Amino acid sequence: MSGSAVPTTCYAEAEPYASLEALPDAATALFAAAADDLFGSRAWYRNTLAHGMAEGDTPLFVLCRSGGRAIALFPMLSRAGGRTLASLTTPYTCSNHPLLAAGADDASLRWAFLGFARFCRSAATTRIDALPADWPALHACIDAAREAGLLVRRFDHFGNWYEPVAGQTWEQYLAARPGQLRETIRRKLRRSERDPECRFELVTGLDGLEAGIEAFESVYRRSWKEAEPFPRFNAGLMRETAALGLLRLGLLHIGGQAAAAQLWVVERARATVLKLAHDEAFKPASPGTVLTALMLRQLLDRERVAEIDFGRGDDPYKAGWTGLRRQRIGLVLVNPWRPGGMVFLGRHALGRARAMLRRAAD
């Protein structure tokens, strides 16, 4: 980003819209600039609005322009009658940041961020989470919030495990895994391939999709996983991504029954697993390990993906399949002049004091 400074009195007016359909044509270019990011796409937000909203939450798409040009779009939601704001994220979101105009300079971005920050002053707190810690515009966004009179509290949200695999074959990738995992994969994969009762199925489009969704949800119900907070989200996302050619739904059948299921998406040579589960009744066959191996072999040898991404969280098994970790963070923008903002700051200070005392006691 480059450009001259903007006087501190300048800011873009923030325009709130209640739905995707209500957004003006000016927002189209912002979605186009995020074309390689599923989590910034209309398809993702369409599914979130349909199947990922908590009761009482109201969507709010905040558009900021500079010189008539749309510079930034903040997909948000309003809670408690507008007393708090939050990013339009879900427990399924792996990455999130405002949609920015391609080629926007520092001056335009600062103007847009300042307009958004001033808009947020109407709420006691504004939470923006799932942000990449290395997002290039992060500091500009924080500076604008402070310039608007808001206090900023940053927190670690979750880890994201991944590995660059450009040019690698499945065998090359497998050779780089930790020894015990590598041998387990080879042994279990050979056993499954010799078993006539085992069958691998891959659903990538609309053909077979509904049966695939039914099999996925059947496995999920019989797995160790807790019930989904938004039960219709996964099925809706599969339908959205199948229509776009991004879906990779892997199923492992044993004896005619689905034993493991994995929901992957592939975009711009990046493969991300969003959900996986296996039926505990088939645990001796290690269906989860086998299906992960089959999916990665497909993605590496046939689709030649350049990166594999294991989604949200620091589950221990991920460090075996991938070797790198990146941090997702969150920001809370606090209006200290509102009662709710004062309460948040008090609780935050108390939490920090308790953490310091625990560390001192250790």
Coordinates of C-alpha atoms in Angstrom, one line a residue:
M1 CA 0.0 0.0 0.0
S2 CA 1.2 3.5 -0.8
G3 CA -0.1 7.0 -0.9
S4 CA 0.0 10.3 0.8
A5 CA -1.6 11.0 4.2
V6 CA -5.2 12.1 4.6
P7 CA -6.1 14.9 7.0
T8 CA -7.4 13.6 10.2
T9 CA -10.7 15.4 9.6
C10 CA -11.4 13.3 6.5
Y11 CA -13.3 10.0 6.7
A12 CA -15.6 8.0 4.4
E13 CA -19.3 7.8 5.3
A14 CA -20.2 4.3 6.3
E15 CA -23.3 2.9 4.5
P16 CA -25.0 0.0 6.3
Y17 CA -27.1 -2.5 4.3
A18 CA -29.2 -5.2 5.8
S19 CA -28.6 -7.9 3.2
L20 CA -26.5 -9.0 0.2
E21 CA -29.3 -8.2 -2.1
A22 CA -29.5 -4.6 -0.8
L23 CA -25.9 -3.8 -1.6
P24 CA -25.3 -1.4 -4.4
D25 CA -23.6 -2.4 -7.7
A26 CA -20.5 -0.6 -6.3
A27 CA -19.9 -3.6 -4.0
T28 CA -19.5 -6.0 -6.9
A29 CA -15.9 -5.0 -7.5
L30 CA -15.0 -5.8 -3.8
F31 CA -16.4 -9.3 -4.1
A32 CA -14.5 -9.7 -7.4
A33 CA -11.2 -8.7 -5.7
A34 CA -11.8 -11.5 -3.1
A35 CA -12.5 -14.1 -5.9
D36 CA -9.9 -16.5 -4.6
D37 CA -11.2 -16.5 -1.0
L38 CA -14.2 -18.6 -0.3
F39 CA -14.6 -16.9 3.1
G40 CA -15.0 -13.5 1.4
S41 CA -17.4 -14.7 -1.3
R42 CA -21.1 -14.1 -1.8
A43 CA -21.6 -17.9 -1.6
W44 CA -20.1 -18.0 1.8
Y45 CA -22.1 -15.1 3.2
R46 CA -25.3 -16.3 1.5
N47 CA -25.0 -19.6 3.3
T48 CA -24.1 -17.9 6.6
L49 CA -27.2 -15.7 6.4
A50 CA -29.4 -18.7 5.6
H51 CA -27.9 -21.2 8.0
G52 CA -25.4 -19.7 10.3
M53 CA -27.1 -16.9 12.2
A54 CA -27.9 -17.0 15.9
E55 CA -31.3 -15.9 17.1
G56 CA -31.5 -12.2 17.6
D57 CA -28.5 -11.4 15.4
T58 CA -29.1 -9.0 12.5
P59 CA -26.8 -8.8 9.4
L60 CA -25.2 -5.5 8.6
F61 CA -23.0 -5.0 5.5
V62 CA -21.1 -1.8 6.1
L63 CA -19.8 -0.2 2.8
C64 CA -17.2 2.6 2.9
R65 CA -16.5 4.7 -0.2
S66 CA -13.7 7.2 -1.1
G67 CA -14.4 9.7 -3.9
G68 CA -17.4 7.7 -4.9
R69 CA -15.5 4.5 -5.2
A70 CA -16.3 1.6 -3.0
I71 CA -13.1 0.9 -1.0
A72 CA -14.1 -1.5 1.8
L73 CA -16.9 -3.7 2.8
F74 CA -17.2 -4.9 6.4
P75 CA -19.6 -7.9 6.7
M76 CA -20.9 -7.5 10.2
L77 CA -23.9 -8.3 12.5
S78 CA -25.7 -6.4 15.1
R79 CA -26.5 -7.8 18.6
A80 CA -28.6 -6.7 21.6
G81 CA -30.4 -4.1 19.6
G82 CA -27.3 -2.6 18.2
R83 CA -25.5 -2.3 21.6
T84 CA -22.7 -4.5 20.2
L85 CA -21.4 -5.3 16.8
A86 CA -19.4 -8.3 15.6
S87 CA -18.0 -9.6 12.3
L88 CA -20.2 -11.8 10.3
T89 CA -18.2 -14.9 11.2
T90 CA -19.2 -18.4 12.2
P91 CA -17.6 -21.4 14.0
Y92 CA -16.8 -22.6 10.5
T93 CA -14.9 -19.4 9.3
C94 CA -11.2 -20.1 8.8
S95 CA -10.2 -16.6 7.8
N96 CA -11.9 -13.2 7.8
H97 CA -11.1 -9.6 6.9
P98 CA -12.9 -6.7 5.3
L99 CA -13.2 -6.9 1.5
L100 CA -10.9 -4.2 0.0
A101 CA -10.8 -2.6 -3.4
A102 CA -8.0 -3.9 -5.6
G103 CA -5.1 -1.3 -5.8
A104 CA -6.5 0.9 -3.1
D105 CA -3.8 3.2 -1.7
D106 CA -3.0 4.1 1.9
A107 CA -5.0 7.3 1.7
S108 CA -8.2 5.6 0.5
L109 CA -7.9 2.8 3.0
R110 CA -7.3 5.1 5.9
W111 CA -10.3 7.1 5.0
A112 CA -12.5 4.0 4.7
F113 CA -11.2 2.5 8.0
L114 CA -11.8 5.8 9.8
G115 CA -15.4 5.9 8.4
F116 CA -16.0 2.4 9.7
A117 CA -14.5 3.1 13.1
R118 CA -16.7 6.2 13.5
F119 CA -19.7 4.0 12.6
C120 CA -18.6 1.6 15.4
R121 CA -18.8 4.3 18.0
S122 CA -22.5 3.7 18.1
A123 CA -21.9 0.4 19.8
A124 CA -20.3 -0.3 23.2
T125 CA -18.0 -3.0 21.6
T126 CA -17.2 -4.2 18.1
R127 CA -15.6 -7.6 17.8
I128 CA -13.8 -8.6 14.6
D129 CA -12.3 -12.1 14.7
A130 CA -10.6 -14.8 12.6
L131 CA -8.2 -12.1 11.2
P132 CA -4.9 -13.3 9.8
A133 CA -2.2 -12.0 12.1
D134 CA -0.2 -11.0 9.0
W135 CA -3.1 -9.2 7.3
P136 CA -1.3 -6.2 5.5
A137 CA -4.0 -3.7 6.5
L138 CA -4.2 -4.7 10.2
H139 CA -2.2 -1.8 11.6
A140 CA -4.0 0.8 9.4
C141 CA -7.3 -0.6 10.7
I142 CA -6.1 -0.4 14.4
D143 CA -4.7 3.1 13.9
A144 CA -8.0 4.3 12.4
A145 CA -10.0 2.9 15.3
R146 CA -7.8 4.7 17.8
E147 CA -8.0 7.9 15.9
A148 CA -11.8 7.6 16.1
G149 CA -11.6 7.5 19.9
L150 CA -12.0 3.7 20.3
L151 CA -9.8 1.6 22.5
V152 CA -8.4 -1.6 20.8
R153 CA -7.9 -4.9 22.6
R154 CA -6.2 -7.7 20.5
F155 CA -6.5 -11.4 21.3
D156 CA -5.3 -14.7 19.9
H157 CA -8.3 -16.5 18.3
F158 CA -7.2 -19.8 16.9
G159 CA -4.3 -21.5 15.0
N160 CA -4.4 -22.6 11.4
W161 CA -2.2 -25.5 10.3
Y162 CA -1.1 -25.8 6.7
E163 CA 1.7 -26.9 4.4
P164 CA 2.9 -25.7 1.0
V165 CA 3.0 -28.7 -1.4
A166 CA 3.5 -27.1 -4.8
G167 CA 5.1 -29.7 -7.2
Q168 CA 5.0 -32.5 -4.6
T169 CA 3.6 -35.9 -5.4
W170 CA 1.7 -38.0 -2.8
E171 CA 4.8 -40.2 -2.2
Q172 CA 7.0 -37.1 -1.7
Y173 CA 4.6 -35.6 0.7
L174 CA 4.2 -38.9 2.6
A175 CA 8.0 -39.4 2.9
A176 CA 8.1 -36.0 4.7
R177 CA 5.6 -37.1 7.4
P178 CA 6.8 -38.1 10.9
G179 CA 8.0 -41.7 10.9
Q180 CA 5.2 -43.3 13.0
L181 CA 2.4 -41.5 11.1
R182 CA 4.0 -42.4 7.8
E183 CA 4.1 -46.1 8.5
T184 CA 0.6 -46.1 10.0
I185 CA -0.7 -44.4 6.8
R186 CA 1.0 -46.9 4.5
R187 CA -0.1 -49.9 6.5
K188 CA -3.8 -48.8 6.9
L189 CA -4.0 -47.7 3.2
R190 CA -2.6 -51.0 2.0
R191 CA -5.1 -52.9 4.1
S192 CA -8.0 -50.8 2.9
E193 CA -7.1 -51.2 -0.7
R194 CA -7.0 -55.0 -0.3
D195 CA -10.4 -55.0 1.3
P196 CA -13.2 -55.4 -1.3
E197 CA -15.6 -54.0 1.3
C198 CA -13.8 -50.6 1.2
R199 CA -14.8 -48.0 -1.4
F200 CA -13.7 -44.4 -1.8
E201 CA -16.2 -41.9 -3.3
L202 CA -15.5 -38.3 -4.2
V203 CA -18.4 -35.9 -4.9
T204 CA -17.4 -32.7 -6.6
G205 CA -20.5 -31.4 -8.3
L206 CA -24.2 -31.6 -8.3
D207 CA -24.3 -35.3 -9.5
G208 CA -24.7 -37.5 -6.4
L209 CA -24.6 -34.4 -4.1
E210 CA -27.8 -35.1 -2.2
A211 CA -26.8 -38.7 -1.5
G212 CA -23.4 -37.5 -0.5
I213 CA -24.8 -35.0 2.0
E214 CA -27.0 -37.7 3.5
A215 CA -24.0 -40.0 3.9
F216 CA -22.0 -37.1 5.4
E217 CA -24.6 -36.3 8.0
S218 CA -25.2 -40.0 8.8
V219 CA -21.5 -40.4 9.6
Y220 CA -21.5 -37.1 11.6
R221 CA -24.4 -38.3 13.7
R222 CA -22.6 -41.6 14.5
S223 CA -19.2 -40.0 15.2
W224 CA -17.7 -38.6 18.4
K225 CA -18.4 -35.1 17.3
E226 CA -20.7 -32.8 19.3
A227 CA -23.9 -31.6 17.6
E228 CA -23.4 -28.8 15.2
P229 CA -24.3 -25.3 16.5
F230 CA -25.9 -24.6 13.1
P231 CA -27.1 -28.0 11.9
R232 CA -27.9 -26.9 8.3
F233 CA -24.7 -25.0 7.6
N234 CA -22.6 -27.9 6.3
A235 CA -25.2 -29.1 3.8
G236 CA -25.9 -25.6 2.6
L237 CA -22.2 -25.0 2.1
M238 CA -21.8 -28.2 0.1
R239 CA -24.6 -27.1 -2.2
E240 CA -23.1 -23.6 -2.6
T241 CA -19.5 -24.9 -3.3
A242 CA -20.7 -27.8 -5.5
A243 CA -22.4 -25.3 -7.8
L244 CA -19.1 -23.4 -8.1
G245 CA -17.0 -26.5 -8.7
L246 CA -15.1 -26.0 -5.4
L247 CA -16.5 -29.0 -3.4
R248 CA -14.5 -32.1 -2.7
L249 CA -16.7 -34.3 -0.5
G250 CA -14.8 -37.5 0.3
L251 CA -16.6 -40.6 1.6
L252 CA -15.2 -43.9 2.7
H253 CA -17.7 -46.8 2.6
I254 CA -17.1 -50.1 4.4
G255 CA -19.5 -52.9 3.8
G256 CA -21.9 -50.7 2.0
Q257 CA -22.1 -48.1 4.9
A258 CA -20.4 -44.7 5.0
A259 CA -17.7 -45.0 7.7
A260 CA -15.9 -41.6 7.3
A261 CA -16.7 -38.3 5.6
Q262 CA -14.7 -35.2 4.9
L263 CA -15.7 -31.8 3.5
W264 CA -12.9 -30.1 1.5
V265 CA -12.9 -27.1 -0.8
V266 CA -10.4 -26.4 -3.5
E267 CA -9.9 -22.9 -4.8
R268 CA -6.9 -21.4 -6.6
A269 CA -4.8 -24.6 -5.9
R270 CA -5.4 -24.4 -2.2
A271 CA -7.2 -27.3 -0.6
T272 CA -8.9 -26.7 2.8
V273 CA -10.6 -29.3 4.9
L274 CA -13.6 -27.8 6.8
K275 CA -15.2 -30.8 8.4
L276 CA -14.2 -34.4 9.0
A277 CA -15.8 -37.3 11.0
H278 CA -15.8 -41.0 11.2
D279 CA -18.1 -43.7 12.7
E280 CA -16.6 -45.1 15.9
A281 CA -18.0 -48.5 15.0
F282 CA -15.3 -48.8 12.3
K283 CA -12.5 -47.6 14.5
P284 CA -10.3 -50.7 14.0
A285 CA -10.1 -49.9 10.3
S286 CA -8.9 -46.3 11.0
P287 CA -11.4 -44.9 8.5
G288 CA -10.5 -41.3 9.3
T289 CA -6.8 -41.8 8.6
V290 CA -7.5 -43.8 5.5
L291 CA -9.9 -41.2 4.1
T292 CA -7.4 -38.4 4.8
A293 CA -4.7 -40.3 2.9
L294 CA -7.0 -41.0 0.0
M295 CA -8.1 -37.3 -0.2
L296 CA -4.6 -36.0 -0.1
R297 CA -3.4 -38.5 -2.7
Q298 CA -6.2 -37.3 -5.0
L299 CA -5.4 -33.6 -4.3
L300 CA -1.7 -34.0 -4.8
D301 CA -1.4 -36.5 -7.7
R302 CA -4.5 -35.5 -9.7
E303 CA -5.3 -31.9 -8.9
R304 CA -1.8 -30.7 -8.1
V305 CA -2.7 -28.4 -5.3
A306 CA -0.1 -26.0 -4.1
E307 CA -1.2 -25.8 -0.4
I308 CA -3.1 -28.0 2.0
D309 CA -5.0 -26.3 4.9
F310 CA -6.4 -28.0 7.9
G311 CA -8.8 -25.3 8.9
R312 CA -9.5 -24.0 12.4
G313 CA -7.9 -25.0 15.6
D314 CA -4.8 -26.7 17.1
D315 CA -6.0 -30.3 17.2
P316 CA -2.9 -32.4 17.9
Y317 CA -3.3 -34.6 14.9
K318 CA -2.9 -31.7 12.5
A319 CA 0.8 -31.2 13.3
G320 CA 1.5 -34.7 11.8
W321 CA -0.2 -34.0 8.5
T322 CA 1.1 -30.4 8.2
G323 CA 4.2 -28.7 9.3
L324 CA 3.4 -24.9 9.6
R325 CA 1.1 -22.9 11.8
R326 CA -0.3 -19.4 11.3
Q327 CA -2.2 -17.4 13.9
R328 CA -5.7 -16.0 13.6
I329 CA -6.4 -13.1 15.9
G330 CA -9.3 -10.9 17.0
L331 CA -9.8 -7.3 17.8
V332 CA -12.3 -5.7 20.1
L333 CA -13.0 -2.0 19.4
V334 CA -14.3 -0.5 22.7
N335 CA -16.2 2.8 23.1
P336 CA -15.1 3.7 26.6
W337 CA -17.9 6.4 26.9
R338 CA -20.7 3.8 26.7
P339 CA -21.7 1.8 29.8
G340 CA -21.2 -1.5 28.0
G341 CA -17.7 -0.4 26.9
M342 CA -16.8 0.5 30.5
V343 CA -18.0 -2.9 31.7
F344 CA -16.0 -4.7 29.1
L345 CA -12.8 -2.7 30.0
G346 CA -13.3 -3.5 33.7
R347 CA -13.7 -7.3 33.0
H348 CA -10.8 -7.3 30.6
A349 CA -8.5 -5.6 33.2
L350 CA -9.7 -8.1 35.9
G351 CA -9.0 -11.0 33.6
R352 CA -5.5 -9.7 32.9
A353 CA -4.8 -9.2 36.6
R354 CA -5.9 -12.8 37.4
A355 CA -3.7 -14.2 34.6
M356 CA -0.7 -12.3 36.0
L357 CA -1.4 -13.6 39.5
R358 CA -1.6 -17.2 38.2
R359 CA 1.7 -16.8 36.3
A360 CA 3.3 -15.4 39.4
A361 CA 2.0 -18.3 41.5
D362 CA 3.5 -20.8 39.0

